[in-house]
Amino acid sequence: MLISCTWLSELLGRPIDLSPVGEANDPFWAQNIAERLTSLGLEVEGIAYFELPKVIVGRVDAVSAHPDPKATKLNLVELFDGQASVQVVCGASNLPPVGGKVAFAPVGTTLPDGLELSARELRGVASHGMICSEAELDIGGDADGILVLPIDWEPGAELQDLVPGIRDAVIEISVTPNRPDALGHLGVARDLALALGCELQPPKLRSVADAPELPELVEVPASDRCPRYLGYALEGCTVGEAPLWLRTRLHRVGLRALNNVVDITNFVLMEVGQPMHAFDRARLAGERVVVRMAKPSEPITILDGSELELSTDDLVIADAESPQALAGVMGGAGSMVEAGTDRLLLEVAFFEPLAIRRSARRHGQHTDSSHRFERQVDYDAQLELAAGRALALLHDLCGATCVGRCDVRGPLPERAQIELDPAHVGRLLGMDVGPDEVARILSGLGVELDRSTEGAWLCHPPSYRPDLDRDVDLIEEVMRHHGLDDLPARHSVSPEQRVMLPEDPKRGLADALTDGLRARGLHEHVGLAFVAEALIAPVAAEFEPSQLVRPVNPMRSQQACMRPHLLPGLLDAVTYNHAHHARALALFEVGRIYRWPLSQPELQPSATSEVDPFLPDEPYRAAAIRVGQSQSKTGEVARALTDDLLACLARVGLHAQARPQAEPCAWLHPGIQAGLWIGPTRVGVVGELHPDVVAARDLSELELGYGELWLEALPQPPVVQFEDIARFPATTRDLSLDLDQRVSSHEVVAALAGAAASALSSGDDPPQLANADDPRQPIVLLEDYRGEGVEPGRHALLLRLNYRARSRSVTDAEVTAVHDAVVAGALATLAAIDPAARVR
Amino acid sequence: MAADAQQTPQQQLDEQLRSFEAALPDVADEPGLYELQVRFLGKNGAVTKLRRLMGKVPPSERKELGKAFNRVKQAMETHLATRAGELAAAARERDLARRVDLTFIPDPPRPGTLHPITQTRRELERVFRRLGFDVADGPHVEAELYSFDKLNILPDHPARDMQDTFFIERPTHLDHADAPALVLRPHTSPVQARTMLQHGAPVRIVAPGTTFRRDDDATHSPMFHQIEGLYVDRNVTMADLKATLYAFVEAFFGRGLGVRFRPSYFPFVEPGAEFDMQCPFCFDGQLSHGCGLCKQSGWIELGGSGMVHPAVFEHCGIDSSVYTGWAFGFGIDRMAMLRHGIPHLRHNFEGDLRVLEQFTSP
């Protein structure tokens, strides 16, 4: 909302310093007015200063054609500037006849667009300045011709001294939805009057109390949607151009001037905040209006030319035949006021706010009117004031007189009655505000107070403040006007007196895994939670299409889904980085994915059970991606990622194993992938990305490793219990096995451990497979060798087995016996997968 | 040894000493020295062998021979000790002469990094935990009921326009008569409603988390992060909110920066106020004089705050005649950008390694 300081100054009855540089301690300097507005909760977005020095009234003394025969559009104008005659070349087609007055910018003037005028020649004739249009002077929107001034204005006078509002400071405020009263200059001035200690000056009104009642003028069958309608029949109206001061005023607050009648309704809209509409009464069938609900699919063409198809929830102002306005939103083209209109029907109404909002949204018509009606305008004194103001201006500027009126009332909102305990003000704010100060502020804002009772006061807020509904609303008013600068910073309760709520363990786990991956040298990426549907394709087998969570109103198709997986987002980041610089890339993301459950979960009783069973699943995932650096693909990246993920789990006390995948994951390389398991639970997957997935992203030259952990599957890390430390040395045996390359280390270790379990279970304190470095890994993997000496398709696995007894040293001989039994047992097991498995 | 037969045992001893002395300078290390010692003084050493002759000399000569023997042995042991000392000194010199260039680091460490938003969120959580707040979060896909209605943002009210919201439709296979209308939460405020519904009063939480609005331009991303604080108890006041914000600003920015309130409107608080802090980038210990980051105003707008609206209490099952409370909220992304001097929002979610790898942290 643009607020003109010139306008404010009229309403406050005090001059306002409109210059950009003013007295720092002058409360009436525009800059300080702006700061005051911010401190009152009317946040200032910016302030613009306007002035127009040196532009004066010029009198046309003579007009002659330009001597150059080709310059048919140019005229030589002899202008009197109050002191002397100057010659100006002018190309306008609307030059007034000799004696007419124009806006003249002499040489040396700087126009609002920054152009500094100098004497120059136009096709060989000197021009000593410029005759200007409204647009060139930035006092109106009309750029078609020059500005022609009233004939009686004195040549030589500065324009800005003659027209209030040319020099102005315009403050842009952002008005929160609770303050419809501040959507007009009057409401803003009311706040300022109280803050600055001056008296609000009501604008000039015209009473039409003596005009006859004309009940047939307006009929309101939909009275619950239009609880009050003031209608006025006016005659003798001359439609034309509004005076310059009014046009300038509208231009300053961002509105376009049309004709004097429309400009006056807009002027009152900006001054009082009350939208109104003027119909050409002669064009209304039956010369009357009916405020009714629209019929199904009833059409209307509104002022901006659009044709709307109305619904039965739309309120219309109709004549005897058809809708003439979409109530509270926009007038209809059929009865608009234009040149030649001489009889008006002026509407000043109060519409039910929420219904106006529905209409405006339904038809995509957010207008200055609907903006105010949906926030609730006044239905009482201020409505009448707006009408009186418009009638005065229509009388003074258009010659229109009121020949009939009516005031149709339906069920008006009830005025709030609030009990306010003045002591509660200080209690809520935490500072002392005396009852007299509370009373001063509230009465200053128009709240009627009954202080006669002990304790709580009975307060009646004014009808133009629908936001004042409860005692806290009044306390906010006190806070706004008393100010918060002297609010102490004081803890009301000691911080020790704290409440401990249970916390979501998954958040802590997510943070710990984040730290773990970061400690492995990976970089955390935060990706958008949205993803394009096409990019989900590689991982689509992981879920049903119906599990995708989709915003109804995405901003673009690339953001059509909530991510059901972290891979697409990380691949986006790889693609981005690959396009910008090819370098070692290791990224991870820990965040939520979104999937609908496959079926409606059971209702669990809880305080939020009305919502929780109906939400999608949002499990956390920790995903990491690495780009290999070697020329050829070695699988080393996937192996490094496996290390990363296992280390990251170990760091939070979870000891996981990589195991071969019983059912390979379709988007990972079929021969380079593993499941990550903790005991009987698979908690993640890791591998090299499938060549097809990589090719689909045009990244085929890269070796990409990807792995992820599923936080919902991770168990709580156990609290570790003490184990006695090993006191006797271990004896080691190295073992080299020749195996098919399909046989994984995991299977070999499992076979050895299984054989050991059955081979070693007998006897008193027999040698056990044990490892001094890591009690959880009695078998150490030394090397996975492929190459010379090993047949193609096979690999040599070198392992070290540690044997130790609990309470004694073991002998070489007994270890050899046990070891041989273990190896034989393991080979027997492995024969099921690889009959050729043997010791090398 | 046949020639030696003509020599007296004493001569033979002296001969051995000379031979020992001749060999000594060639000894280069500890093992060589030990070898020499064994050769002369060991169990089968030359000197030890000569001592065995003791029984063969006449008793009258035994005493003299014994003396000579001890003299030679002592001389050898002294030589050995001296030589051992020399060798140790030489070895130490050699050790000290080793030179390794530790400044040659062909592969400097590339530490992993945490995203600036994560770092900032954690720092905020750390500060508020110290101030006695629990940390809470909730679902991103949330009921309109908790996102708006419970927070006093009523249906069809213009206040719903204060944020442009993403709506979520449930799939047909989950059709249910009681299913509430869903949105992507446009603020973290639903966590306030959830916490009050689940735990009642008193309560003291911060809720950091991901939020979504239909905004996408130079200063808005459709996904962003917020943190909200909520404190409900008896006798909680606006002055207490101010004290908490002061403590937070002090802990987060580490200096005596001021906080100010500007009255404003948020449907879930009444009275409501925006809060600013003094700009830390042009602060001289007393005043912030204005700089590019605070647009010359000396103040940085942080967020919204206010006393919890009694209607919110009533919707969340808390007796508004007994309890008062306050809430505040601000953007984590903006705080992260301020903290790290990140100029453009787009750097936040692009995943550019050249950006991410800058943000090393403790």
CSV table of N, CA and C in Angstrom, one decimal, chain A residues 38-39 41 43 176 178 354 357 361 427-429 470 473 476 479 484 487-488 490-493 499-501 503 507 511 514-515 518 521-527 529 551-554 556 576-577 580 583 592 594 596-598 600 607-608 610-612 614-615 618, chain B residues 112-113 115 118 121-122 125 129 134-135 137-138 140-141 143 146 156-157 161 165-167 170-171 173-174 176 180 194 197-198 214 216 223 231 235 237-240 242-243 261-265 270-272 274 301 310 314 349-354 356-357 361:
chain,number,residue,atom,x,y,z
A,38,THR,N,6.7,2.0,11.0
A,38,THR,CA,7.3,0.6,11.2
A,38,THR,C,7.2,0.3,12.7
A,39,SER,N,7.4,1.2,13.6
A,39,SER,CA,7.3,0.9,15.0
A,39,SER,C,5.9,0.6,15.4
A,41,GLY,N,3.9,-1.2,13.6
A,41,GLY,CA,3.6,-2.5,13.0
A,41,GLY,C,3.1,-2.3,11.5
A,43,GLU,N,4.8,-2.1,8.5
A,43,GLU,CA,6.2,-2.2,8.1
A,43,GLU,C,6.5,-1.4,6.8
A,176,THR,N,-0.4,-6.0,7.1
A,176,THR,CA,-0.7,-7.4,7.4
A,176,THR,C,-2.2,-7.6,7.4
A,178,ASN,N,-4.5,-8.5,9.2
A,178,ASN,CA,-5.4,-8.2,10.3
A,178,ASN,C,-5.7,-6.7,10.4
A,354,LEU,N,-15.7,-13.5,3.7
A,354,LEU,CA,-15.2,-14.7,3.2
A,354,LEU,C,-15.7,-15.1,1.8
A,357,ARG,N,-13.9,-13.3,-0.8
A,357,ARG,CA,-12.6,-13.9,-1.1
A,357,ARG,C,-12.8,-15.2,-2.0
A,361,ARG,N,-11.1,-15.4,-5.7
A,361,ARG,CA,-10.2,-16.5,-6.0
A,361,ARG,C,-10.8,-17.4,-7.2
A,427,ARG,N,1.2,-8.0,32.8
A,427,ARG,CA,1.6,-9.4,33.1
A,427,ARG,C,2.0,-10.2,31.8
A,428,LEU,N,1.3,-9.9,30.7
A,428,LEU,CA,1.7,-10.6,29.5
A,428,LEU,C,2.9,-10.1,28.8
A,429,LEU,N,3.1,-8.7,28.9
A,429,LEU,CA,4.2,-8.1,28.2
A,429,LEU,C,5.5,-8.3,29.1
A,470,ARG,N,-10.4,-10.1,21.2
A,470,ARG,CA,-10.1,-10.6,22.5
A,470,ARG,C,-9.2,-9.7,23.3
A,473,ASP,N,-5.8,-9.0,21.8
A,473,ASP,CA,-5.8,-8.0,20.7
A,473,ASP,C,-5.7,-6.6,21.2
A,476,GLU,N,-2.2,-6.1,22.3
A,476,GLU,CA,-1.2,-5.8,21.2
A,476,GLU,C,-1.3,-4.3,20.8
A,479,MET,N,0.7,-2.4,23.2
A,479,MET,CA,2.1,-2.7,22.9
A,479,MET,C,2.6,-1.9,21.7
A,484,LEU,N,8.0,-1.0,22.4
A,484,LEU,CA,8.7,-2.1,23.1
A,484,LEU,C,10.1,-1.7,23.4
A,487,LEU,N,11.0,-2.4,26.8
A,487,LEU,CA,10.7,-3.8,27.3
A,487,LEU,C,12.0,-4.4,27.9
A,488,PRO,N,11.9,-4.8,29.2
A,488,PRO,CA,13.1,-5.3,29.7
A,488,PRO,C,13.4,-6.8,29.2
A,490,ARG,N,14.0,-10.1,30.6
A,490,ARG,CA,14.0,-10.7,31.9
A,490,ARG,C,13.4,-12.1,31.8
A,491,HIS,N,14.2,-13.1,32.3
A,491,HIS,CA,13.7,-14.4,32.3
A,491,HIS,C,12.6,-14.5,33.4
A,492,SER,N,11.5,-15.0,33.0
A,492,SER,CA,10.4,-15.1,34.0
A,492,SER,C,10.6,-16.4,34.8
A,493,VAL,N,11.2,-17.4,34.2
A,493,VAL,CA,11.4,-18.6,34.9
A,493,VAL,C,12.9,-19.0,34.8
A,499,VAL,N,11.9,-28.6,31.1
A,499,VAL,CA,11.1,-29.8,30.9
A,499,VAL,C,11.9,-30.7,29.9
A,500,MET,N,11.8,-32.0,30.1
A,500,MET,CA,12.5,-32.8,29.2
A,500,MET,C,11.5,-33.7,28.4
A,501,LEU,N,11.5,-33.5,27.1
A,501,LEU,CA,10.6,-34.3,26.3
A,501,LEU,C,11.4,-35.4,25.7
A,503,GLU,N,13.0,-37.5,22.8
A,503,GLU,CA,13.5,-37.0,21.5
A,503,GLU,C,13.4,-38.2,20.5
A,507,ARG,N,16.7,-38.8,14.7
A,507,ARG,CA,17.3,-37.6,14.3
A,507,ARG,C,18.8,-37.6,14.8
A,511,ASP,N,22.2,-37.5,12.5
A,511,ASP,CA,23.3,-36.6,12.7
A,511,ASP,C,24.6,-37.4,12.9
A,514,THR,N,25.8,-38.7,9.6
A,514,THR,CA,26.3,-37.5,8.8
A,514,THR,C,27.7,-37.3,9.2
A,515,ASP,N,28.0,-37.3,10.5
A,515,ASP,CA,29.4,-37.1,11.0
A,515,ASP,C,30.3,-38.2,10.5
A,518,ARG,N,31.0,-37.8,6.8
A,518,ARG,CA,31.9,-36.6,6.7
A,518,ARG,C,33.3,-37.0,7.1
A,521,GLY,N,35.7,-38.3,4.6
A,521,GLY,CA,36.1,-37.4,3.5
A,521,GLY,C,35.0,-37.1,2.5
A,522,LEU,N,33.8,-37.4,2.8
A,522,LEU,CA,32.7,-37.1,1.8
A,522,LEU,C,32.2,-35.7,2.2
A,523,HIS,N,31.5,-35.1,1.2
A,523,HIS,CA,30.9,-33.8,1.4
A,523,HIS,C,29.4,-33.9,1.4
A,524,GLU,N,28.9,-33.2,2.4
A,524,GLU,CA,27.4,-33.3,2.5
A,524,GLU,C,26.7,-32.4,1.5
A,525,HIS,N,25.7,-33.0,0.9
A,525,HIS,CA,24.9,-32.3,-0.1
A,525,HIS,C,23.5,-32.2,0.5
A,526,VAL,N,22.8,-31.1,0.4
A,526,VAL,CA,21.4,-31.0,0.7
A,526,VAL,C,20.7,-30.8,-0.6
A,527,GLY,N,19.9,-31.7,-1.0
A,527,GLY,CA,19.2,-31.6,-2.2
A,527,GLY,C,17.7,-31.3,-2.0
A,529,ALA,N,13.8,-31.6,-2.0
A,529,ALA,CA,13.0,-32.8,-1.7
A,529,ALA,C,12.1,-33.1,-2.9
A,551,PRO,N,2.8,-33.3,-5.0
A,551,PRO,CA,2.1,-32.1,-4.7
A,551,PRO,C,1.0,-31.9,-5.8
A,552,VAL,N,-0.1,-31.4,-5.4
A,552,VAL,CA,-1.2,-31.1,-6.3
A,552,VAL,C,-0.8,-29.9,-7.2
A,553,ASN,N,-0.1,-29.0,-6.7
A,553,ASN,CA,0.3,-27.8,-7.4
A,553,ASN,C,1.8,-27.5,-7.4
A,554,PRO,N,2.5,-28.4,-8.1
A,554,PRO,CA,4.0,-28.2,-8.2
A,554,PRO,C,4.3,-27.0,-9.0
A,556,ARG,N,6.9,-26.7,-11.1
A,556,ARG,CA,7.4,-27.0,-12.4
A,556,ARG,C,7.4,-28.5,-12.5
A,576,TYR,N,25.8,-32.2,-12.4
A,576,TYR,CA,26.1,-30.7,-12.3
A,576,TYR,C,27.6,-30.6,-12.1
A,577,ASN,N,28.2,-31.3,-11.2
A,577,ASN,CA,29.7,-31.1,-11.0
A,577,ASN,C,30.5,-31.6,-12.1
A,580,HIS,N,30.8,-29.0,-14.6
A,580,HIS,CA,31.5,-27.9,-14.3
A,580,HIS,C,33.0,-28.1,-14.1
A,583,ARG,N,36.5,-33.8,-11.4
A,583,ARG,CA,37.4,-34.0,-10.3
A,583,ARG,C,36.9,-35.1,-9.3
A,592,ARG,N,15.2,-37.2,4.4
A,592,ARG,CA,14.0,-38.1,4.3
A,592,ARG,C,13.7,-38.4,2.9
A,594,TYR,N,10.0,-39.9,0.7
A,594,TYR,CA,8.6,-39.8,0.9
A,594,TYR,C,7.9,-40.9,0.1
A,596,TRP,N,4.0,-43.2,0.1
A,596,TRP,CA,2.8,-43.6,0.7
A,596,TRP,C,2.9,-45.1,1.1
A,597,PRO,N,2.3,-45.5,2.2
A,597,PRO,CA,2.2,-46.9,2.5
A,597,PRO,C,1.4,-47.6,1.5
A,598,LEU,N,1.6,-49.0,1.5
A,598,LEU,CA,0.8,-49.8,0.5
A,598,LEU,C,-0.6,-49.9,0.9
A,600,GLN,N,-3.6,-48.8,4.2
A,600,GLN,CA,-3.9,-47.9,5.3
A,600,GLN,C,-3.5,-48.5,6.6
A,607,ALA,N,-2.5,-38.6,20.8
A,607,ALA,CA,-3.1,-37.3,20.8
A,607,ALA,C,-3.2,-36.7,19.4
A,608,THR,N,-2.4,-37.3,18.4
A,608,THR,CA,-2.4,-36.8,17.1
A,608,THR,C,-2.9,-37.8,16.1
A,610,GLU,N,-5.7,-38.3,14.8
A,610,GLU,CA,-6.6,-37.8,13.8
A,610,GLU,C,-5.8,-37.5,12.5
A,611,VAL,N,-4.5,-37.4,12.6
A,611,VAL,CA,-3.7,-37.0,11.5
A,611,VAL,C,-2.7,-38.1,11.1
A,612,ASP,N,-2.0,-38.6,12.1
A,612,ASP,CA,-0.8,-39.4,11.9
A,612,ASP,C,-1.0,-40.6,11.0
A,614,PHE,N,-2.7,-41.0,8.5
A,614,PHE,CA,-3.0,-40.6,7.2
A,614,PHE,C,-1.9,-40.0,6.4
A,615,LEU,N,-0.7,-39.9,7.1
A,615,LEU,CA,0.4,-39.3,6.5
A,615,LEU,C,1.3,-40.3,5.7
A,618,GLU,N,7.9,-41.2,6.0
A,618,GLU,CA,9.1,-40.3,5.7
A,618,GLU,C,10.3,-40.8,6.4
B,112,GLY,N,36.3,-34.2,4.7
B,112,GLY,CA,34.9,-34.1,4.4
B,112,GLY,C,34.3,-32.9,5.0
B,113,THR,N,33.1,-32.5,4.5
B,113,THR,CA,32.5,-31.3,5.0
B,113,THR,C,31.0,-31.5,5.3
B,115,HIS,N,27.3,-29.6,5.3
B,115,HIS,CA,26.6,-28.5,4.6
B,115,HIS,C,26.4,-27.3,5.5
B,118,THR,N,23.4,-27.5,7.6
B,118,THR,CA,23.6,-28.5,8.7
B,118,THR,C,24.4,-27.9,9.9
B,121,ARG,N,22.2,-25.3,11.6
B,121,ARG,CA,21.1,-25.9,12.4
B,121,ARG,C,21.7,-26.5,13.7
B,122,ARG,N,22.8,-27.2,13.6
B,122,ARG,CA,23.4,-27.9,14.7
B,122,ARG,C,23.8,-26.8,15.8
B,125,GLU,N,20.8,-25.6,17.4
B,125,GLU,CA,20.3,-26.6,18.4
B,125,GLU,C,21.1,-26.6,19.6
B,129,ARG,N,19.7,-25.9,23.3
B,129,ARG,CA,19.7,-26.9,24.3
B,129,ARG,C,20.4,-26.3,25.6
B,134,ASP,N,14.2,-28.4,24.5
B,134,ASP,CA,14.3,-29.7,23.8
B,134,ASP,C,14.2,-29.5,22.3
B,135,VAL,N,14.6,-30.4,21.5
B,135,VAL,CA,14.6,-30.3,20.1
B,135,VAL,C,13.5,-31.3,19.6
B,137,ASP,N,10.8,-32.4,16.1
B,137,ASP,CA,10.5,-32.2,14.7
B,137,ASP,C,9.2,-33.0,14.4
B,138,GLY,N,8.7,-32.8,13.2
B,138,GLY,CA,7.5,-33.5,12.8
B,138,GLY,C,7.6,-33.8,11.3
B,140,HIS,N,7.0,-33.8,7.3
B,140,HIS,CA,7.1,-32.7,6.3
B,140,HIS,C,5.7,-32.6,5.6
B,141,VAL,N,5.1,-33.8,5.3
B,141,VAL,CA,3.8,-33.8,4.8
B,141,VAL,C,2.9,-33.8,6.0
B,143,ALA,N,-0.9,-32.3,8.0
B,143,ALA,CA,-2.3,-32.0,7.9
B,143,ALA,C,-2.5,-30.5,7.8
B,146,TYR,N,-3.1,-29.1,11.3
B,146,TYR,CA,-2.0,-28.6,12.2
B,146,TYR,C,-1.2,-27.5,11.6
B,156,ASP,N,-10.3,-19.9,4.5
B,156,ASP,CA,-10.8,-18.8,3.7
B,156,ASP,C,-10.4,-17.4,4.3
B,157,HIS,N,-9.5,-17.5,5.3
B,157,HIS,CA,-9.1,-16.2,5.8
B,157,HIS,C,-7.9,-15.7,5.0
B,161,ASP,N,-3.1,-16.5,2.8
B,161,ASP,CA,-2.3,-16.0,1.6
B,161,ASP,C,-0.9,-15.6,2.0
B,165,THR,N,1.1,-22.3,-0.5
B,165,THR,CA,1.3,-23.6,0.1
B,165,THR,C,1.2,-24.7,-1.0
B,166,PHE,N,2.0,-25.7,-0.9
B,166,PHE,CA,1.9,-26.9,-1.7
B,166,PHE,C,0.8,-27.8,-1.1
B,167,PHE,N,-0.1,-28.3,-1.9
B,167,PHE,CA,-1.1,-29.3,-1.4
B,167,PHE,C,-0.8,-30.7,-1.8
B,170,ARG,N,-4.0,-37.5,-1.3
B,170,ARG,CA,-3.7,-39.0,-1.0
B,170,ARG,C,-4.1,-39.8,-2.2
B,171,PRO,N,-3.3,-40.9,-2.4
B,171,PRO,CA,-3.6,-41.7,-3.6
B,171,PRO,C,-4.9,-42.5,-3.3
B,173,HIS,N,-5.7,-45.6,-3.5
B,173,HIS,CA,-5.7,-46.8,-2.8
B,173,HIS,C,-5.7,-46.6,-1.2
B,174,LEU,N,-5.5,-45.4,-0.8
B,174,LEU,CA,-5.6,-45.1,0.6
B,174,LEU,C,-6.9,-44.3,1.0
B,176,HIS,N,-9.9,-42.8,2.5
B,176,HIS,CA,-10.4,-43.1,3.8
B,176,HIS,C,-11.3,-41.9,4.2
B,180,PRO,N,-7.5,-36.4,6.7
B,180,PRO,CA,-7.5,-35.0,6.7
B,180,PRO,C,-6.9,-34.5,5.4
B,194,ARG,N,1.6,-30.1,17.5
B,194,ARG,CA,1.8,-31.5,17.9
B,194,ARG,C,2.4,-31.6,19.3
B,197,LEU,N,-0.3,-30.8,21.8
B,197,LEU,CA,-1.3,-31.8,21.9
B,197,LEU,C,-0.7,-33.1,22.6
B,198,GLN,N,0.5,-33.4,22.3
B,198,GLN,CA,1.1,-34.6,22.9
B,198,GLN,C,1.6,-34.5,24.3
B,214,ARG,N,5.5,-22.3,-2.2
B,214,ARG,CA,5.5,-22.1,-3.6
B,214,ARG,C,6.1,-20.8,-4.0
B,216,ASP,N,9.8,-19.3,-5.8
B,216,ASP,CA,11.1,-19.7,-6.4
B,216,ASP,C,11.6,-18.5,-7.2
B,223,MET,N,12.0,-25.1,-1.3
B,223,MET,CA,12.3,-25.8,0.0
B,223,MET,C,13.3,-25.0,0.8
B,231,TYR,N,7.7,-21.7,24.1
B,231,TYR,CA,7.8,-21.8,25.6
B,231,TYR,C,6.5,-21.5,26.2
B,235,ASN,N,3.1,-17.7,33.8
B,235,ASN,CA,3.8,-16.4,34.0
B,235,ASN,C,4.9,-16.1,32.9
B,237,THR,N,6.3,-14.2,29.9
B,237,THR,CA,6.0,-12.9,29.4
B,237,THR,C,6.8,-12.6,28.1
B,238,MET,N,6.5,-11.5,27.5
B,238,MET,CA,7.2,-11.0,26.3
B,238,MET,C,8.6,-10.6,26.7
B,239,ALA,N,8.8,-10.1,28.0
B,239,ALA,CA,10.1,-9.8,28.5
B,239,ALA,C,11.0,-11.0,28.5
B,240,ASP,N,10.4,-12.2,28.8
B,240,ASP,CA,11.1,-13.4,28.8
B,240,ASP,C,11.6,-13.8,27.4
B,242,LYS,N,12.2,-11.7,25.1
B,242,LYS,CA,13.3,-10.8,24.7
B,242,LYS,C,14.6,-11.3,25.4
B,243,ALA,N,14.5,-11.8,26.6
B,243,ALA,CA,15.7,-12.3,27.3
B,243,ALA,C,16.3,-13.5,26.6
B,261,PHE,N,12.2,-5.3,18.9
B,261,PHE,CA,10.9,-5.9,18.4
B,261,PHE,C,10.2,-4.8,17.5
B,262,ARG,N,9.5,-5.2,16.5
B,262,ARG,CA,8.7,-4.3,15.7
B,262,ARG,C,7.3,-5.0,15.7
B,263,PRO,N,6.2,-4.3,16.1
B,263,PRO,CA,4.9,-4.9,16.1
B,263,PRO,C,4.6,-5.5,14.7
B,264,SER,N,4.0,-6.6,14.7
B,264,SER,CA,3.6,-7.2,13.4
B,264,SER,C,2.5,-8.2,13.6
B,265,TYR,N,2.1,-8.9,12.6
B,265,TYR,CA,1.0,-9.8,12.7
B,265,TYR,C,1.3,-11.2,12.2
B,270,GLU,N,-0.4,-13.2,19.6
B,270,GLU,CA,-1.0,-11.9,19.8
B,270,GLU,C,-0.6,-11.5,21.2
B,271,PRO,N,0.1,-10.5,21.5
B,271,PRO,CA,0.6,-9.6,20.4
B,271,PRO,C,1.7,-10.3,19.6
B,272,GLY,N,1.9,-9.8,18.4
B,272,GLY,CA,3.0,-10.3,17.5
B,272,GLY,C,4.0,-9.3,17.2
B,274,GLU,N,7.9,-8.7,14.8
B,274,GLU,CA,9.1,-9.1,14.2
B,274,GLU,C,10.3,-8.8,15.1
B,301,GLU,N,17.0,-8.2,10.0
B,301,GLU,CA,15.7,-8.8,10.3
B,301,GLU,C,15.9,-10.2,10.5
B,310,PRO,N,-4.3,-17.1,22.5
B,310,PRO,CA,-5.1,-18.0,23.3
B,310,PRO,C,-5.9,-19.0,22.5
B,314,GLU,N,-6.3,-23.0,23.1
B,314,GLU,CA,-7.6,-23.7,23.2
B,314,GLU,C,-7.7,-24.8,22.2
B,349,PHE,N,21.4,-25.5,-2.6
B,349,PHE,CA,20.9,-26.8,-2.9
B,349,PHE,C,21.4,-27.4,-4.2
B,350,GLU,N,22.5,-26.7,-4.8
B,350,GLU,CA,23.0,-27.2,-6.1
B,350,GLU,C,23.9,-28.3,-6.0
B,351,GLY,N,24.6,-28.5,-4.8
B,351,GLY,CA,25.5,-29.5,-4.6
B,351,GLY,C,26.9,-29.3,-5.3
B,352,ASP,N,27.2,-28.1,-5.6
B,352,ASP,CA,28.5,-27.7,-6.3
B,352,ASP,C,29.7,-28.0,-5.3
B,353,LEU,N,30.5,-29.0,-5.7
B,353,LEU,CA,31.6,-29.4,-4.9
B,353,LEU,C,32.5,-28.2,-4.5
B,354,ARG,N,32.7,-27.3,-5.5
B,354,ARG,CA,33.6,-26.1,-5.2
B,354,ARG,C,33.0,-25.3,-4.1
B,356,LEU,N,30.7,-26.7,-1.6
B,356,LEU,CA,30.6,-27.6,-0.5
B,356,LEU,C,31.9,-27.8,0.3
B,357,GLU,N,33.0,-28.0,-0.5
B,357,GLU,CA,34.3,-28.4,0.1
B,357,GLU,C,34.9,-27.2,0.8
B,361,SER,N,34.8,-27.7,9.1
B,361,SER,CA,34.3,-27.3,10.4
B,361,SER,C,34.9,-28.2,11.4
